[in-house]
Short mmCIF file of C-alpha atoms in Angstrom, two decimals:
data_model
loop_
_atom_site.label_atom_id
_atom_site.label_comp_id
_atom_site.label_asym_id
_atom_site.label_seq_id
_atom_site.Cartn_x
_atom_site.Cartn_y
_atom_site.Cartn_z
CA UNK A 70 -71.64 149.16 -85.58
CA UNK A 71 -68.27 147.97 -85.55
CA UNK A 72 -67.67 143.95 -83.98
CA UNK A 73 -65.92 144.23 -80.27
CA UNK A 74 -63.57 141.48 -80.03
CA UNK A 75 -63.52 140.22 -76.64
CA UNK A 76 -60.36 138.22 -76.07
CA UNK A 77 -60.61 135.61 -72.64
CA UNK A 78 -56.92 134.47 -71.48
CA UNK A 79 -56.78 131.48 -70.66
CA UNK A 80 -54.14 129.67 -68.15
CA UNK A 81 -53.81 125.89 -66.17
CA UNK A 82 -55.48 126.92 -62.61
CA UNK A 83 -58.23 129.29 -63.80
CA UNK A 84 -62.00 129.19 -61.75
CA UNK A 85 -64.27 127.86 -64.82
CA UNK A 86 -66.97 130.69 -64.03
CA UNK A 87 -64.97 133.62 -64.46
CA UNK A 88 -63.92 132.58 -68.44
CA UNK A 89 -67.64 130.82 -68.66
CA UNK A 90 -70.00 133.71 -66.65
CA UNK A 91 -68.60 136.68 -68.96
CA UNK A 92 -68.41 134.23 -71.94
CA UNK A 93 -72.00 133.66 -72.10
CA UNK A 94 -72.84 137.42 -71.60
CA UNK A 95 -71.32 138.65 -74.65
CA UNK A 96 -72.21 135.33 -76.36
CA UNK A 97 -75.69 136.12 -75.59
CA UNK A 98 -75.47 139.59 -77.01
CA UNK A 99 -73.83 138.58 -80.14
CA UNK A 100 -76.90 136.28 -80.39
CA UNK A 101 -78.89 138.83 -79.53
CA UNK A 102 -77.62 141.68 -81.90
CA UNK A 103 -75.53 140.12 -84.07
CA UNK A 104 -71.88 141.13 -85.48
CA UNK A 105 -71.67 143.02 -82.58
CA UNK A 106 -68.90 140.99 -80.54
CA UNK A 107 -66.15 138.19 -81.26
CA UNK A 108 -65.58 136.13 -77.78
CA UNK A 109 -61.92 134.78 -78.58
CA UNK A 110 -60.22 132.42 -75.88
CA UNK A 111 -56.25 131.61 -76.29
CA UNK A 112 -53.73 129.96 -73.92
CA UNK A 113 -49.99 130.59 -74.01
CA UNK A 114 -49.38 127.94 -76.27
CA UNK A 115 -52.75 127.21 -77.25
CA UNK A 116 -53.13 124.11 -75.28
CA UNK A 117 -56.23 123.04 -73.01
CA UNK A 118 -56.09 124.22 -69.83
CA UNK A 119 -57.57 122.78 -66.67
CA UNK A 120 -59.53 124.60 -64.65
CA UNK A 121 -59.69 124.48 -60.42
CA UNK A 122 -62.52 122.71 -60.50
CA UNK A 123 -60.88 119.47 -62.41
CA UNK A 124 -62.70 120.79 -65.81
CA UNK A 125 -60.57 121.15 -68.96
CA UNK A 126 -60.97 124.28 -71.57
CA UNK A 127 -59.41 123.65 -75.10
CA UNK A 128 -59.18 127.26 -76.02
CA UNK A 129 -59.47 128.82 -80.03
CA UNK A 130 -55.77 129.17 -79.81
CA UNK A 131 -52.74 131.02 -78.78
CA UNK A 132 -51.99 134.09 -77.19
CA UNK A 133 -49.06 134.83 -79.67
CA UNK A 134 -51.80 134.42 -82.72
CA UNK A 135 -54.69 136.03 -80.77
CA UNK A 136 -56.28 139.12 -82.58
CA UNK A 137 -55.97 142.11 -81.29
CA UNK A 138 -58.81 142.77 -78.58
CA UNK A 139 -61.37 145.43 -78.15
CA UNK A 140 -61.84 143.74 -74.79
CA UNK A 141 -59.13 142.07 -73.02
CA UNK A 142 -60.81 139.71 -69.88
CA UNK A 143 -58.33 137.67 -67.92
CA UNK A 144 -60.32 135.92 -65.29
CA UNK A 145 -58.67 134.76 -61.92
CA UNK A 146 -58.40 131.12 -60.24
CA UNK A 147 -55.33 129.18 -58.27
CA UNK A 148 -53.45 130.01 -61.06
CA UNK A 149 -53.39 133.67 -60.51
CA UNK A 150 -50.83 132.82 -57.51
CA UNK A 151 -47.82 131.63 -59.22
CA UNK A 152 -48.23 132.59 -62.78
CA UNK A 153 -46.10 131.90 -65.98
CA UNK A 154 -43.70 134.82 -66.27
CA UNK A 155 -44.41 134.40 -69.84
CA UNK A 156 -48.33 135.08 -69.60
CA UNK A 157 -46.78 138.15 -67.24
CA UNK A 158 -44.69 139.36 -70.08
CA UNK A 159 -47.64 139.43 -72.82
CA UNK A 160 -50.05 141.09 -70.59
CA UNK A 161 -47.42 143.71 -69.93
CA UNK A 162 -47.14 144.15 -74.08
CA UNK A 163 -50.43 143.68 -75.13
CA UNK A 164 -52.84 145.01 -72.34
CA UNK A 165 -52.01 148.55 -73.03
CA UNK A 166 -53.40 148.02 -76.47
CA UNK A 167 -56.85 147.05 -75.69
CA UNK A 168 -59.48 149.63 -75.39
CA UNK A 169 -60.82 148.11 -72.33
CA UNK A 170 -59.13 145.70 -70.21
CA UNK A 171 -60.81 144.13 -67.41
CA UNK A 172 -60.19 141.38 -64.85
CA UNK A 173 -62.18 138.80 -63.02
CA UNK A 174 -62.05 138.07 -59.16
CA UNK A 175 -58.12 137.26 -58.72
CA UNK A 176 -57.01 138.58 -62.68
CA UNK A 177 -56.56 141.42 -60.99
CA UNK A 178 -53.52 139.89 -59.72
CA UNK A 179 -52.40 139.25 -63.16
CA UNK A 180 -53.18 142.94 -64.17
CA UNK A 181 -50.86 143.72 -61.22
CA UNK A 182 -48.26 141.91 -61.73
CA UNK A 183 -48.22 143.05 -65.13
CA UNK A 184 -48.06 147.07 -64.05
CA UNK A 185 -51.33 147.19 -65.45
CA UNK A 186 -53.45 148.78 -62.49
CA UNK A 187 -50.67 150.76 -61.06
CA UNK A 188 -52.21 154.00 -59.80
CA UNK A 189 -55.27 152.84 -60.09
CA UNK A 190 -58.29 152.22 -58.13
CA UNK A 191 -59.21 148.07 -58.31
CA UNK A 192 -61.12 145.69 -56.39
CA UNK A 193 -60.57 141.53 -56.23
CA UNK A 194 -62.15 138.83 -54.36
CA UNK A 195 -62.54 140.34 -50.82
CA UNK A 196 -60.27 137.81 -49.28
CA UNK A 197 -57.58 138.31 -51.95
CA UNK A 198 -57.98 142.29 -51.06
CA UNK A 199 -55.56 142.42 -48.35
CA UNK A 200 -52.88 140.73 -50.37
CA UNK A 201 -53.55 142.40 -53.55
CA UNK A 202 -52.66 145.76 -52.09
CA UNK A 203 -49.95 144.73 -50.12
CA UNK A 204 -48.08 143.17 -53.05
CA UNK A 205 -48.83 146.11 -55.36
CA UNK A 206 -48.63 149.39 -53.27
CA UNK A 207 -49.20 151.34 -56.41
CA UNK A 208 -52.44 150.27 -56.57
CA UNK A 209 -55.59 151.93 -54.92
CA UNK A 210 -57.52 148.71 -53.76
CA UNK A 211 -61.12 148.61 -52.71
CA UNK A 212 -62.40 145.81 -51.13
CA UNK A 213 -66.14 146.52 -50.84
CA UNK A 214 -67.53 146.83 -54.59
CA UNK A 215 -68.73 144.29 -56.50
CA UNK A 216 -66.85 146.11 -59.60
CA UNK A 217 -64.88 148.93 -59.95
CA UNK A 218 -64.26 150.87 -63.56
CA UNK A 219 -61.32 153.30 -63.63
CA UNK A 220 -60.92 155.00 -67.10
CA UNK A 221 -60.34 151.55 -69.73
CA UNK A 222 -59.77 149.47 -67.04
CA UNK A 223 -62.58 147.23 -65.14
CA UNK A 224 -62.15 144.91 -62.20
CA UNK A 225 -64.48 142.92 -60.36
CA UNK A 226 -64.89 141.01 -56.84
CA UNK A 227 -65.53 136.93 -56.62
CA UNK A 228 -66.83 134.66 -59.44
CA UNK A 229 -70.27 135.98 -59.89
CA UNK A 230 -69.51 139.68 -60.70
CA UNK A 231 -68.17 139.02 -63.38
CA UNK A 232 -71.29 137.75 -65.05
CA UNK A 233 -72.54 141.32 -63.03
CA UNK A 234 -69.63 143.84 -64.92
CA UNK A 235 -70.21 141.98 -68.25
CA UNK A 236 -73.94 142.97 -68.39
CA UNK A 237 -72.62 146.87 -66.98
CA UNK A 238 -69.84 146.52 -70.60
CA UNK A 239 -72.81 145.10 -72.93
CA UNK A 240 -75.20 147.71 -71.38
CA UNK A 241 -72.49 150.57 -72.10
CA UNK A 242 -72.48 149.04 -75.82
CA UNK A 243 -75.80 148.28 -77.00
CA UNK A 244 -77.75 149.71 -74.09
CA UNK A 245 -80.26 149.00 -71.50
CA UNK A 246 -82.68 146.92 -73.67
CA UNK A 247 -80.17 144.57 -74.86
CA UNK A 248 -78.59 143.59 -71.26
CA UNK A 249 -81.62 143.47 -69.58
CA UNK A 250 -82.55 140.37 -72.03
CA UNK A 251 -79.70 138.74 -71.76
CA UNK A 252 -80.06 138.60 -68.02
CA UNK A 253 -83.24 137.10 -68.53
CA UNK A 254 -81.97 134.21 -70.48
CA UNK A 255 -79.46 133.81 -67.82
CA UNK A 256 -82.30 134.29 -65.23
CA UNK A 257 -80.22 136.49 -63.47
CA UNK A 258 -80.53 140.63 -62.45
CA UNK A 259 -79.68 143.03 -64.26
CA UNK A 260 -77.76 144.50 -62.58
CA UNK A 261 -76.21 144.20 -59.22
CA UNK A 262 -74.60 148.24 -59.16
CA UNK A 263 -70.92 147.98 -59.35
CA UNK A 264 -70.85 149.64 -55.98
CA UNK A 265 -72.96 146.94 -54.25
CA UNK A 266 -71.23 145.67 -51.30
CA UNK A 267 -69.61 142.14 -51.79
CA UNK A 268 -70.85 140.71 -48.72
CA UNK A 269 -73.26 141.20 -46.23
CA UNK A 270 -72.71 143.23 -43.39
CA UNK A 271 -72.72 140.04 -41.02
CA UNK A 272 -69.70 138.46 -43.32
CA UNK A 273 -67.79 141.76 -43.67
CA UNK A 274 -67.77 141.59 -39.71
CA UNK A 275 -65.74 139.50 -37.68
CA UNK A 276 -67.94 137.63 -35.15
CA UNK A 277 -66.99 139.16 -31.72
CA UNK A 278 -64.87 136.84 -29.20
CA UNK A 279 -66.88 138.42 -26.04
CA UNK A 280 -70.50 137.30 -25.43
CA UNK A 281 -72.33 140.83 -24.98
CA UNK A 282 -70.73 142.03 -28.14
CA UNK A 283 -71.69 138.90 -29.71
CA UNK A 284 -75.23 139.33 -28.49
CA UNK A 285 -75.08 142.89 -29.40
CA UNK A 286 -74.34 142.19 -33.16
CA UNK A 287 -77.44 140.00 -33.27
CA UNK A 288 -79.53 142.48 -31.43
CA UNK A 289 -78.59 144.75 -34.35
CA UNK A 290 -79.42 142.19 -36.88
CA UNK A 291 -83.09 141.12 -35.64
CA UNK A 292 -83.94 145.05 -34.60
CA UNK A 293 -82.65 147.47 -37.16
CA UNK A 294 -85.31 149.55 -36.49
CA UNK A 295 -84.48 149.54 -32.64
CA UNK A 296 -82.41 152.65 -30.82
CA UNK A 297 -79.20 151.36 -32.33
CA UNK A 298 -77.17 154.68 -30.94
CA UNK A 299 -73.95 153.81 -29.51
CA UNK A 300 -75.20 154.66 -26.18
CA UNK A 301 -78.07 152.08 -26.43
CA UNK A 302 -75.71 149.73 -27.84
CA UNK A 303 -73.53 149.82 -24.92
CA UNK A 304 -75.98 149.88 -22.36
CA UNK A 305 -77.07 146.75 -23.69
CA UNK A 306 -73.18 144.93 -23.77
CA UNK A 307 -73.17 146.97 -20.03
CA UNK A 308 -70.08 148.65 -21.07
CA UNK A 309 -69.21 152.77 -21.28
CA UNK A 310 -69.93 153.96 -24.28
CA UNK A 311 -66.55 154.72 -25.15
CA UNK A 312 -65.48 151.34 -24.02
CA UNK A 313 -67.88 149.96 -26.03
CA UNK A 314 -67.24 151.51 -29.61
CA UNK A 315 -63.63 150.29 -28.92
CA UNK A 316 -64.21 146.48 -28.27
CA UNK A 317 -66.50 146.56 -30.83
CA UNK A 318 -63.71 147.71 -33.80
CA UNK A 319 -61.17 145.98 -32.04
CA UNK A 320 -62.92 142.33 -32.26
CA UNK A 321 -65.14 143.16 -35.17
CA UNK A 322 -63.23 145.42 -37.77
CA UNK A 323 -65.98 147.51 -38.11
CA UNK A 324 -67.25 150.33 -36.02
CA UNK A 325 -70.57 149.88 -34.87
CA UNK A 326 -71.53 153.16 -36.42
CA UNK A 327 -70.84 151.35 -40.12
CA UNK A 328 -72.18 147.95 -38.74
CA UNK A 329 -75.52 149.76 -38.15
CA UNK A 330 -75.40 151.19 -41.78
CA UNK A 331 -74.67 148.00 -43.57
CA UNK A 332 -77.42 146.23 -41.38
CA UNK A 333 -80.12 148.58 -42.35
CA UNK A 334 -79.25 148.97 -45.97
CA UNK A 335 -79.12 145.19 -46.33
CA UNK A 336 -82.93 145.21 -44.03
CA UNK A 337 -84.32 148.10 -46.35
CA UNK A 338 -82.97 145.67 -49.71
CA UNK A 339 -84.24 142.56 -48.37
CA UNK A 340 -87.78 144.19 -48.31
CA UNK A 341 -87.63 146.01 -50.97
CA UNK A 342 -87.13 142.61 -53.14
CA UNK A 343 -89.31 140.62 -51.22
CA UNK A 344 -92.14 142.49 -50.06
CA UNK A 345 -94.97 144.47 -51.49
CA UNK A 346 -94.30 147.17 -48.39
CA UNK A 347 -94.47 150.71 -49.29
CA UNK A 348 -91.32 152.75 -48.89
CA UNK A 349 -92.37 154.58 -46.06
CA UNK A 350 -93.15 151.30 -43.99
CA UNK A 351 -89.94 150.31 -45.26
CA UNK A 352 -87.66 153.04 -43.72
CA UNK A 353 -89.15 152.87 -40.53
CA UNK A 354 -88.65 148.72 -40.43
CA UNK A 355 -85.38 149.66 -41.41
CA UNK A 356 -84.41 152.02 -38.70
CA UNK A 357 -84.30 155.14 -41.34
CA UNK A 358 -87.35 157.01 -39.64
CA UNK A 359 -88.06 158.87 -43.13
CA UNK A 360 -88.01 157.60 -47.21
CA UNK A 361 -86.33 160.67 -47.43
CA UNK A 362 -83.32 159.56 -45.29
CA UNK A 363 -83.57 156.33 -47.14
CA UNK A 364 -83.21 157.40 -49.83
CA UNK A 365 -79.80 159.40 -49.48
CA UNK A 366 -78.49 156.37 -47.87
CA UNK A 367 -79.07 154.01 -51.01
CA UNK A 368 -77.96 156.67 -53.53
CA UNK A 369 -74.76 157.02 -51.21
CA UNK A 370 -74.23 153.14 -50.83
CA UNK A 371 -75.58 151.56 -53.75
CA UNK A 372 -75.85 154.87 -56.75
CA UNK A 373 -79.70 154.18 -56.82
CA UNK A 374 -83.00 155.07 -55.10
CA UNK A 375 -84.70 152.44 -53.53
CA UNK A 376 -87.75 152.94 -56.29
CA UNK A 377 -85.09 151.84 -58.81
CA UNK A 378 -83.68 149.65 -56.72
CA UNK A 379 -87.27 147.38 -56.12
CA UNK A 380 -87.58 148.05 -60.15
CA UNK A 381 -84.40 146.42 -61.05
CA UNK A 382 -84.48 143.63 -58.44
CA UNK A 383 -88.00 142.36 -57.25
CA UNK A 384 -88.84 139.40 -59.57
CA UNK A 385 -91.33 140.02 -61.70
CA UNK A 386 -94.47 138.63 -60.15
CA UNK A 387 -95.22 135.05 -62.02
CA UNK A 388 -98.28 135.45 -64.79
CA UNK A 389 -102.03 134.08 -63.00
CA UNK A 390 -104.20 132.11 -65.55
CA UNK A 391 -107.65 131.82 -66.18
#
């Protein structure tokens, strides 16, 4: 098996856990299996770099001496905003040459900037989204996954899912086995799907300015197995229907047909991790009436059943003694 050189680029204003989260992922497998990857970091000029958090990263060197990657990461940070033209420039030569080049929460701004992700479909940091695809037209941005992969490229959303797509590249290379114990050691899942929603239904919502639409979107929350039709819905806010579904985009940014969904989804997870219930008492908790209909609304959402789904995330339940 040939060694993957995985080649981190490093710049003043970078968030620590985007270089350090992926870092220790393919660390870990190299540990793991060895000669399987090389985790190179570089700088423009091969100086330290300080990170947003006040920490400084002396990195193996520069970008002009680098190896050529298998694996080209640039993570995001502050520095993402204003970046050296120069670090623009070399991502513009080089990044076509990796096999796989993939970003970190705001890299993607890098990749950008760089005419790397043009035509492309890419997620960032959900509050970067908005910006992101403004700035770069050319570019097809998502802002719910936690990761998207188009062809060689790979982006993913805020600081943590990068750790997430790092496990989904080592899994692609070595397999299942392999990234499942290196999640272990970093007691973390394996893996959050890369079509996972980055936030939770009640933080992809704006909070409604009017009172019975406020009270309506906690209704929602605390029943999700309740008539949640938009005629019930608006009998409760004592508005017309109609009326109702449009106050309800206008001041949340979500109609209350996909607030609903995400509610329910997020209900039927919730139990699914921390419960013993069956799936059947599940999907009626959650307001899906049937595991069938359940089901085809976590294979839409999340690319999984919810069998898989309690597999991959319920801890493991902790060993009894004698």
């Amino acid at each position: 098996m040939a060694q993957r050189t995985v080649l981190v680029v490093l710049f003043d204003g970078v968030q620590s856990l985007d270089v350090t989260g992926p870092v220790e992922v393919f660390a870990g497998a190299e540990q793991h299996t060895p000669g399987t990857y090389r985790v190179c970091t570089a700088s423009l000029d091969g100086a330290p770099v300080r990170t947003t958090s006040g920490l400084t990263v002396v990195p193996d060197g520069a970008l002009a001496d680098a190896p050529r990657p298998h694996t080209l990461l640039v993570p995001g940070g502050q520095g993402t905003r204003t970046p050296d033209a120069r670090l623009t420039e070399w991502l513009r030569r080089h990044g076509p040459r990796a096999e796989r080049l993939v970003s970190v929460c705001t890299g993607a701004a890098l990749l950008a900037g760089a005419g790397l992700l043009d035509g492309l479909r890419a997620t960032t940091h959900w509050a970067y989204c908005d910006t992101l695809a403004r700035n770069h037209p050319a570019v097809e941005v998502d802002p719910d996954p936690i990761y998207v992969r188009d062809g060689r490229v790979a982006t993913s959303a805020g600081v943590t899912s990068g750790i997430d797509l790092a496990l989904a590249l080592v899994e692609e290379d070595l397999g299942r086995e392999t990234a499942l114990t290196i999640a272990r050691h970093l007691v973390v899942f394996l893996r959050r799907p890369g079509n996972q929603a980055q936030f939770s239904a009640q933080l992809a919502a704006q909070t409604a300015q009017r009172e019975p639409l406020r009270e309506v979107q906690q209704w929602i929350t605390e029943h999700p197995g309740a008539d949640l039709t938009v005629e019930a819905l608006a009998a409760r806010a004592a508005l017309s229907p109609r009326h109702f579904a449009r106050a309800f985009h206008t001041e949340t940014g979500m109609t209350p047909g996909r607030y609903v969904d995400r509610v329910r989804l997020e209900n039927a997870r919730r139990l699914l991790e921390d419960t013993t219930d069956g799936v059947e008492e599940i999907s009626r908790a959650s307001g899906y009436g049937t595991p069938e209909a359940m089901r085809r609304a976590f294979v839409r959402t999340l690319g999984t059943s919810p069998a898989e789904y309690r597999r991959r995330f319920r801890p493991a339940p902790a060993p009894t003694h004698a």
